[in-house]
mmCIF file of C-alpha atoms in Angstrom:
data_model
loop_
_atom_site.group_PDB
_atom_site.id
_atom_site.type_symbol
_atom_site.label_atom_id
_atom_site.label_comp_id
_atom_site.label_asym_id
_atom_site.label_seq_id
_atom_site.Cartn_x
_atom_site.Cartn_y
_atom_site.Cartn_z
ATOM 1 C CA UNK A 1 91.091 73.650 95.957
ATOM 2 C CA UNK A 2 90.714 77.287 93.913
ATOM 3 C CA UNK A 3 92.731 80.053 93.539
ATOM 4 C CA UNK A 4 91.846 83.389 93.265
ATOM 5 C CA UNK A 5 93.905 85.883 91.502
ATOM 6 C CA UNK A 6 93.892 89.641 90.695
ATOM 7 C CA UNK A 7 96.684 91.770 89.555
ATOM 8 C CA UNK A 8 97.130 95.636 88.250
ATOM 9 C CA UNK A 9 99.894 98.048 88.008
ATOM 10 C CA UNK A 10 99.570 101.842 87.607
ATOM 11 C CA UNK A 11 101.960 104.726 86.680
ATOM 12 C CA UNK A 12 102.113 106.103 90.419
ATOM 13 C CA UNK A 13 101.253 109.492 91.377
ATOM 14 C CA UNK A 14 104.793 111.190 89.901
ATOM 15 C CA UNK A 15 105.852 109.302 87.177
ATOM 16 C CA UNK A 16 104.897 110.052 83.551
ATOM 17 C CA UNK A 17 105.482 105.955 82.187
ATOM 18 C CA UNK A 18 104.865 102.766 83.488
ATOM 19 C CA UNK A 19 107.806 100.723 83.558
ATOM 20 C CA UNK A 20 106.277 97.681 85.539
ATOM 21 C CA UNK A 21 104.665 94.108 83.610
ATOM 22 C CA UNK A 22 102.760 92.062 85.870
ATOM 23 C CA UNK A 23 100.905 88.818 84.739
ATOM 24 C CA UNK A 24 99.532 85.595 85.704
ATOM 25 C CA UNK A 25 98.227 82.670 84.817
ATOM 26 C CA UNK A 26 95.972 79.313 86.443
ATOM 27 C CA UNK A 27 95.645 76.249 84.848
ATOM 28 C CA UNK A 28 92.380 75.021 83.811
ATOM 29 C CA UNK A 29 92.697 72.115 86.168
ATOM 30 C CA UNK A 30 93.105 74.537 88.636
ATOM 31 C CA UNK A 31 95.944 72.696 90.380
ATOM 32 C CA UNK A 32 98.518 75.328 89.724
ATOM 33 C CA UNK A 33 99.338 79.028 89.364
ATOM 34 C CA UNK A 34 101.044 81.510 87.669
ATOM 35 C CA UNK A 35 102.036 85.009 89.139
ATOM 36 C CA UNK A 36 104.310 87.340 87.921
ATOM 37 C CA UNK A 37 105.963 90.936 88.111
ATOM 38 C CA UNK A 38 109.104 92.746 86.689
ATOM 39 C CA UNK A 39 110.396 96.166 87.661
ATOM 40 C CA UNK A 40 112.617 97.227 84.596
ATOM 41 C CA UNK A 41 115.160 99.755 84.820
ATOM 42 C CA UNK A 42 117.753 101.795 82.208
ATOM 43 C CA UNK A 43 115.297 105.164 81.606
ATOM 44 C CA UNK A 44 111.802 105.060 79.953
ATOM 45 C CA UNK A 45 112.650 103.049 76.842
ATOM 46 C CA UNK A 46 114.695 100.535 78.529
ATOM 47 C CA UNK A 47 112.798 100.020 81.566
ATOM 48 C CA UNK A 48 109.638 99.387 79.796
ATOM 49 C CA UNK A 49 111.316 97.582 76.627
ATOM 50 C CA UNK A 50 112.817 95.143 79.581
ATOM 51 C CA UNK A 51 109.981 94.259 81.861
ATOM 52 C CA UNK A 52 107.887 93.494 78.989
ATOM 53 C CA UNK A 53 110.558 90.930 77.832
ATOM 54 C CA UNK A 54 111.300 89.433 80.970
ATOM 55 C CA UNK A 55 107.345 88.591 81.416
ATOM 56 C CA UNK A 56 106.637 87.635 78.493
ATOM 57 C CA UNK A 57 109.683 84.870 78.376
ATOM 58 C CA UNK A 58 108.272 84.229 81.482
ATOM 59 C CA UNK A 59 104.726 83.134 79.978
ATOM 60 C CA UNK A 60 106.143 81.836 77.526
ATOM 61 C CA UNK A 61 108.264 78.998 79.028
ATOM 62 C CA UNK A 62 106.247 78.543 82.166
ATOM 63 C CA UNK A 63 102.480 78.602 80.315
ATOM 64 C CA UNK A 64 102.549 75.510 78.555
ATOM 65 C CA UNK A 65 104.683 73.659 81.855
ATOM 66 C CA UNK A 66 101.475 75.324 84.182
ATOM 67 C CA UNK A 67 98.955 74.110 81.842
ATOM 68 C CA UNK A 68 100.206 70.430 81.615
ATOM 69 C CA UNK A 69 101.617 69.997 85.056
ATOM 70 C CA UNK A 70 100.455 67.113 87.380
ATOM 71 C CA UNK A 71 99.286 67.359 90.506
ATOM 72 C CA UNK A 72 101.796 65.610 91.657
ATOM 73 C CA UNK A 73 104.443 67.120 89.725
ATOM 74 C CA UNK A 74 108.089 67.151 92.149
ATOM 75 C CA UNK A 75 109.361 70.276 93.751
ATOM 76 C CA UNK A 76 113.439 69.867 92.282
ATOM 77 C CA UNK A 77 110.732 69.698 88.801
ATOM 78 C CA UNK A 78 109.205 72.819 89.252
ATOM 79 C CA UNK A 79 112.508 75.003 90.396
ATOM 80 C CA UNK A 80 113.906 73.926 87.710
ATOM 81 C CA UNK A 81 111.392 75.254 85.340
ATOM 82 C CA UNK A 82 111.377 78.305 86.868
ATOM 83 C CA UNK A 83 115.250 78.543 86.480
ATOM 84 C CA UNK A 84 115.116 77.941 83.232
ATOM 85 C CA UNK A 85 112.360 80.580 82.996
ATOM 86 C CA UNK A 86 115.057 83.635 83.931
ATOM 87 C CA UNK A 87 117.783 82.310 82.028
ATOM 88 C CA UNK A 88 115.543 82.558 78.757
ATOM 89 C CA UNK A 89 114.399 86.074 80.235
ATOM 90 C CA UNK A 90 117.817 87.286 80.584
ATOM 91 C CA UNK A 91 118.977 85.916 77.527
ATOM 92 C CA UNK A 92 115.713 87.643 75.830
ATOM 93 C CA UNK A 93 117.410 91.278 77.384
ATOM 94 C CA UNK A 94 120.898 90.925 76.574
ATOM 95 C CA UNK A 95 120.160 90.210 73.004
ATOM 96 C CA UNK A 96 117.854 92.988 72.571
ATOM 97 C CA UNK A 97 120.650 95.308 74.350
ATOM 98 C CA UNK A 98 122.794 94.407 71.848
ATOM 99 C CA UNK A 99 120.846 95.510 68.635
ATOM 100 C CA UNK A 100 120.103 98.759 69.927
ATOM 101 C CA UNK A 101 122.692 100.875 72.144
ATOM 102 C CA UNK A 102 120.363 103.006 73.263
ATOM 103 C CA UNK A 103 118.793 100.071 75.753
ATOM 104 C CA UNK A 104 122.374 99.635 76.923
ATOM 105 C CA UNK A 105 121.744 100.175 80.827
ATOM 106 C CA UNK A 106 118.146 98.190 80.080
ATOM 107 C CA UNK A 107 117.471 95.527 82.497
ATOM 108 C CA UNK A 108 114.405 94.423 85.527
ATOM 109 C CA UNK A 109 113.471 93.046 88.551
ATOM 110 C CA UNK A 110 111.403 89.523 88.374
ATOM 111 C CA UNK A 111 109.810 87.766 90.767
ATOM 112 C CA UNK A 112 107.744 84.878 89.859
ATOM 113 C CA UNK A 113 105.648 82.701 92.111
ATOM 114 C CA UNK A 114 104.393 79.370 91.032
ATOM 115 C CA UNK A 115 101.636 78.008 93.453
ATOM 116 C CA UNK A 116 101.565 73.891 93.375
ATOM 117 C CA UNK A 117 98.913 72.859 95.554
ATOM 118 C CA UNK A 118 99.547 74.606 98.874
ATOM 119 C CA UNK A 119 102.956 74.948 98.295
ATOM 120 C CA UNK A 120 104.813 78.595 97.179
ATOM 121 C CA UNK A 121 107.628 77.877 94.611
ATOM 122 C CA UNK A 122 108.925 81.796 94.804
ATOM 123 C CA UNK A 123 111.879 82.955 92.565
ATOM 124 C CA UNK A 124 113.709 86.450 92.105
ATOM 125 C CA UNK A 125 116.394 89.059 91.260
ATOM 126 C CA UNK A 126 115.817 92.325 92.005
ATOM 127 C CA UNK A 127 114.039 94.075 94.367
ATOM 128 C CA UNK A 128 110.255 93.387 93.677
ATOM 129 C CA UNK A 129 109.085 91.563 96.421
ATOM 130 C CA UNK A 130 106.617 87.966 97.905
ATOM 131 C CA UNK A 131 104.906 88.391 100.796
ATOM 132 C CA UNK A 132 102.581 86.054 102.942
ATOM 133 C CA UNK A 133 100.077 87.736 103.922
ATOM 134 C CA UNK A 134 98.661 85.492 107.251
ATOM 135 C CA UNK A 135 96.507 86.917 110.120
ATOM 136 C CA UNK A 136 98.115 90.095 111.625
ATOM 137 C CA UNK A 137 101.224 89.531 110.139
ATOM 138 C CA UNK A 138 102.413 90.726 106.544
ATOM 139 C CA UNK A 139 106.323 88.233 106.054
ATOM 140 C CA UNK A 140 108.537 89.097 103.556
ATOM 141 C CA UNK A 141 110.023 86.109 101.856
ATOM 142 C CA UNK A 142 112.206 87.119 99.058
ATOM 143 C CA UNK A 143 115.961 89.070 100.071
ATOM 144 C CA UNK A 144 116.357 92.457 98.240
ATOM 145 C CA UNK A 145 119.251 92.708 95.859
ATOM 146 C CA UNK A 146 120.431 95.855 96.429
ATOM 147 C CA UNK A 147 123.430 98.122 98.291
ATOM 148 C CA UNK A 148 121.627 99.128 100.791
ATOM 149 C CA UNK A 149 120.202 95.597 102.079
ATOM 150 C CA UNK A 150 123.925 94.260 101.958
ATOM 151 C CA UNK A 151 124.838 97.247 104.320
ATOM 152 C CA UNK A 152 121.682 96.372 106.887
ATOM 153 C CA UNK A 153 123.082 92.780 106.833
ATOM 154 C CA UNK A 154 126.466 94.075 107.610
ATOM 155 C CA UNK A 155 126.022 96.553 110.174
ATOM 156 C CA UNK A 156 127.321 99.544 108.169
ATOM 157 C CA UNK A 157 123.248 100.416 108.479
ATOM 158 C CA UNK A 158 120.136 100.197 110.869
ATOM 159 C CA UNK A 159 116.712 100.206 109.165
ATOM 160 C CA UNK A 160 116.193 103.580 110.527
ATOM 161 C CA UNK A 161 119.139 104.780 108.182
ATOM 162 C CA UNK A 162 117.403 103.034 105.249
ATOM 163 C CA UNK A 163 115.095 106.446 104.228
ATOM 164 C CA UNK A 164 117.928 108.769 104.183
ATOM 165 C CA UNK A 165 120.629 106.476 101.942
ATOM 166 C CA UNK A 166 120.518 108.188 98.732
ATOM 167 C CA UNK A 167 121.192 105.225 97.017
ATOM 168 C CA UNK A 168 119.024 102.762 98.681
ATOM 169 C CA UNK A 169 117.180 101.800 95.023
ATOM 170 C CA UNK A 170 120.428 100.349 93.205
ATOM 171 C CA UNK A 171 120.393 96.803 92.129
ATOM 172 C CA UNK A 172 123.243 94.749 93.082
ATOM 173 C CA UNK A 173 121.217 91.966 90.462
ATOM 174 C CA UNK A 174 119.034 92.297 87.997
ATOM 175 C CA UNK A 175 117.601 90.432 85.332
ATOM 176 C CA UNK A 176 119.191 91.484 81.644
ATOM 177 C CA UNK A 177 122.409 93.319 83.642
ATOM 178 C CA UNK A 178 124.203 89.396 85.059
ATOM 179 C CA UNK A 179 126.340 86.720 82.800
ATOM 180 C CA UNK A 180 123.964 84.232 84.771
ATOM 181 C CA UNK A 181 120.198 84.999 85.923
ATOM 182 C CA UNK A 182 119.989 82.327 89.074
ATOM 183 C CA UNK A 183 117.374 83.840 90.965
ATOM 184 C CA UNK A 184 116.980 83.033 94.556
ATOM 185 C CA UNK A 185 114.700 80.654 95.598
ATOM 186 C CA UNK A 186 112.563 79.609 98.211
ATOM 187 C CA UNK A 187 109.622 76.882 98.766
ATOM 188 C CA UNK A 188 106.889 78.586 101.332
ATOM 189 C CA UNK A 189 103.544 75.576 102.923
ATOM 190 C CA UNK A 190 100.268 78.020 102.320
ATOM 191 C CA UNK A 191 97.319 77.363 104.405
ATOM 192 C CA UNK A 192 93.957 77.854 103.724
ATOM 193 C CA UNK A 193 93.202 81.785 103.309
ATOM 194 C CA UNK A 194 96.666 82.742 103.535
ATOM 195 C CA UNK A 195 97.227 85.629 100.552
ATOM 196 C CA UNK A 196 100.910 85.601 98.270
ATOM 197 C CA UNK A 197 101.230 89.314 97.447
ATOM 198 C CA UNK A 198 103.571 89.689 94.952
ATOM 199 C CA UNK A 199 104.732 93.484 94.481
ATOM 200 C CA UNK A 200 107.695 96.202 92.741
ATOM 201 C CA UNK A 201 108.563 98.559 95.543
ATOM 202 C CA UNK A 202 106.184 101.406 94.491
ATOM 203 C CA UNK A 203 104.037 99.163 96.267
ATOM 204 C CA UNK A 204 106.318 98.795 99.599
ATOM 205 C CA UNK A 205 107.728 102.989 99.391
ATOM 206 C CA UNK A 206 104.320 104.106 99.877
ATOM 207 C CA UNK A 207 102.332 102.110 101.550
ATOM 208 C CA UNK A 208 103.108 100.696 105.030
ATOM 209 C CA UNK A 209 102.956 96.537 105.464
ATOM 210 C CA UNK A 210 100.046 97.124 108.152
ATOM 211 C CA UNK A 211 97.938 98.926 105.774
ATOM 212 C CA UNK A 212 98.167 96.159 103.882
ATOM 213 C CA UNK A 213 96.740 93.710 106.410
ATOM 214 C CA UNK A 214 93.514 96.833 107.018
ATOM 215 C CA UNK A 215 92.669 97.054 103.747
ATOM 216 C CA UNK A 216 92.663 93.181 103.382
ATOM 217 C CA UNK A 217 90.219 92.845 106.013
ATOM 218 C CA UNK A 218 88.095 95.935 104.879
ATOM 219 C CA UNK A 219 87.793 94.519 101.221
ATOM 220 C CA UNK A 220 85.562 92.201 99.693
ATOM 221 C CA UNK A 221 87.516 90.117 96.981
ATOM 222 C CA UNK A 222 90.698 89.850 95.882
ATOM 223 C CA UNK A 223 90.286 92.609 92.902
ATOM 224 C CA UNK A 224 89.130 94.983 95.264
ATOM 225 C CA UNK A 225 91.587 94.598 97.428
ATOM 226 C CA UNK A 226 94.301 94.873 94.775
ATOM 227 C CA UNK A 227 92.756 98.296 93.942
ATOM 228 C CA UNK A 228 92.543 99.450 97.324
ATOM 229 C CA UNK A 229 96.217 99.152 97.876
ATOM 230 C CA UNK A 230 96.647 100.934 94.560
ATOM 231 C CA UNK A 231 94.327 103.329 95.487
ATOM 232 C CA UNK A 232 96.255 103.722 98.634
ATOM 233 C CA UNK A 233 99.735 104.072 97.034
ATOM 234 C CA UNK A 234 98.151 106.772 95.418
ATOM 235 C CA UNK A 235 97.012 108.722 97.791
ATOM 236 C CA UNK A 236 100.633 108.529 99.820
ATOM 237 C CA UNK A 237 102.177 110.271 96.077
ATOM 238 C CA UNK A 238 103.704 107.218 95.688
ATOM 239 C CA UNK A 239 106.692 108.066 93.320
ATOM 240 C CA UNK A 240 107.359 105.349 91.852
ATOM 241 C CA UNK A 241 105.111 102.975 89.817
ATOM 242 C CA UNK A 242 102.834 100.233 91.484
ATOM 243 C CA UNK A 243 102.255 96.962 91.227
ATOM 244 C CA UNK A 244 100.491 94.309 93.164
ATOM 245 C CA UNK A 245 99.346 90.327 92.315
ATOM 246 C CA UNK A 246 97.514 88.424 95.178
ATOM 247 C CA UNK A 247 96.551 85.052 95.148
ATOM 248 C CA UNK A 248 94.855 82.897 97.617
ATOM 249 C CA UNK A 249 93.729 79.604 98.002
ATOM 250 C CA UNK A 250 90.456 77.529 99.279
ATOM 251 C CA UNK A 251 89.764 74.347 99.754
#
């Protein structure tokens, strides 16, 4: 089995700073991966100042665990890892919030996907996003913490309302701004050529999930297809930054 990865994020069309991390990582065995992106939020210090923590306490409590892993390593094994992974992230935040008051409202989204095999261990908070990415259809597999996705789930909202709430972007959760970072979980069975697609919504504002799937099939690798949806978030103005990291797998 091999995975191929390829990640980049970009400024968008609008904004002046980049306030999105992503990373990754595969283990020289090749038996597990890494992905990783963060979102921050709290202006252009903060946002920056706390995506850049969150990843990087990210790497560093999940490199060495990717790098020594087993094969057979268990699945209750590897969420907890990755539990322990935001909790050091959040705890990374709120310290640095509290040396500097002008990173008060600092804080990110972070969604980290740790491939075992052909199994997806995906956690989040926030609103940056894991897709699978499987024939025609693009599925969304992380929940959104924000206002607006508790109103679809309780009616107040249709989907067709989403695009004119003017506060459909606020964070009920976030990484750095909670007393506890537990990040939702979920455990998703890969097949062979299936793509993870891990993304911040600059990504999902301006470009539509079908263009996703097109540009997929019209690309030749995984790095060009990473800049192709760039390229195509781009070219929609998309006004927020953007942020993509695909991996997928062949036996």
């Amino acid at each position: 089995m091999r995975y191929h990865v390829a990640g980049q994020s970009h400024r968008g069309a609008v904004r002046e700073s980049n306030q999105d991390v992503v990373d990754w990582r595969v283990a020289d065995s090749g038996d597990h991966a890494l992905l990783v992106v963060a979102d921050g939020m709290g202006g252009h210090q903060g946002g920056e100042v706390a995506s850049r923590l969150a990843v990087d306490a990210v790497m560093e409590s999940l490199g060495p665990e990717i790098a020594e892993a087993s094969p057979d390593i268990t699945d209750k094994a590897i969420r907890g890892n990755l539990e322990r992974a935001f909790k050091l992230a959040n705890e990374r935040i709120v310290s640095r919030r509290s040396e500097d008051p002008r990173l008060e409202k600092m804080g990110t989204t972070l969604v980290v996907a740790w491939v075992s095999g052909n199994q997806a261990h995906i956690a989040h908070i926030g609103d940056s996003r894991c897709y699978s990415l499987r024939g025609s259809q693009a599925v969304c597999l992380t929940r959104d913490d924000t206002v607006v996705q508790n109103m679809l789930e309780d009616g107040s909202i249709t989907a067709a309302d989403v695009p004119n709430v003017p506060f459909r972007n606020v964070l009920t959760r976030a990484v750095g701004a909670v007393e506890q970072a537990d990040p939702s979980y979920r455990l998703e069975s890969l097949d062979e050529g299936d793509v993870l697609l891990l993304c911040s919504d600059g990504l999902t504002d301006s470009v539509p999930e079908f263009r996703w799937l097109e540009i997929l099939k019209e690309s030749d690798g995984m790095e060009r297809t990473v800049q192709a949806m760039i390229d195509a978030g781009l070219a929609n103005e998309a006004g927020d930054n953007v942020s993509v990291v695909l991996v997928t797998l062949e036996y």
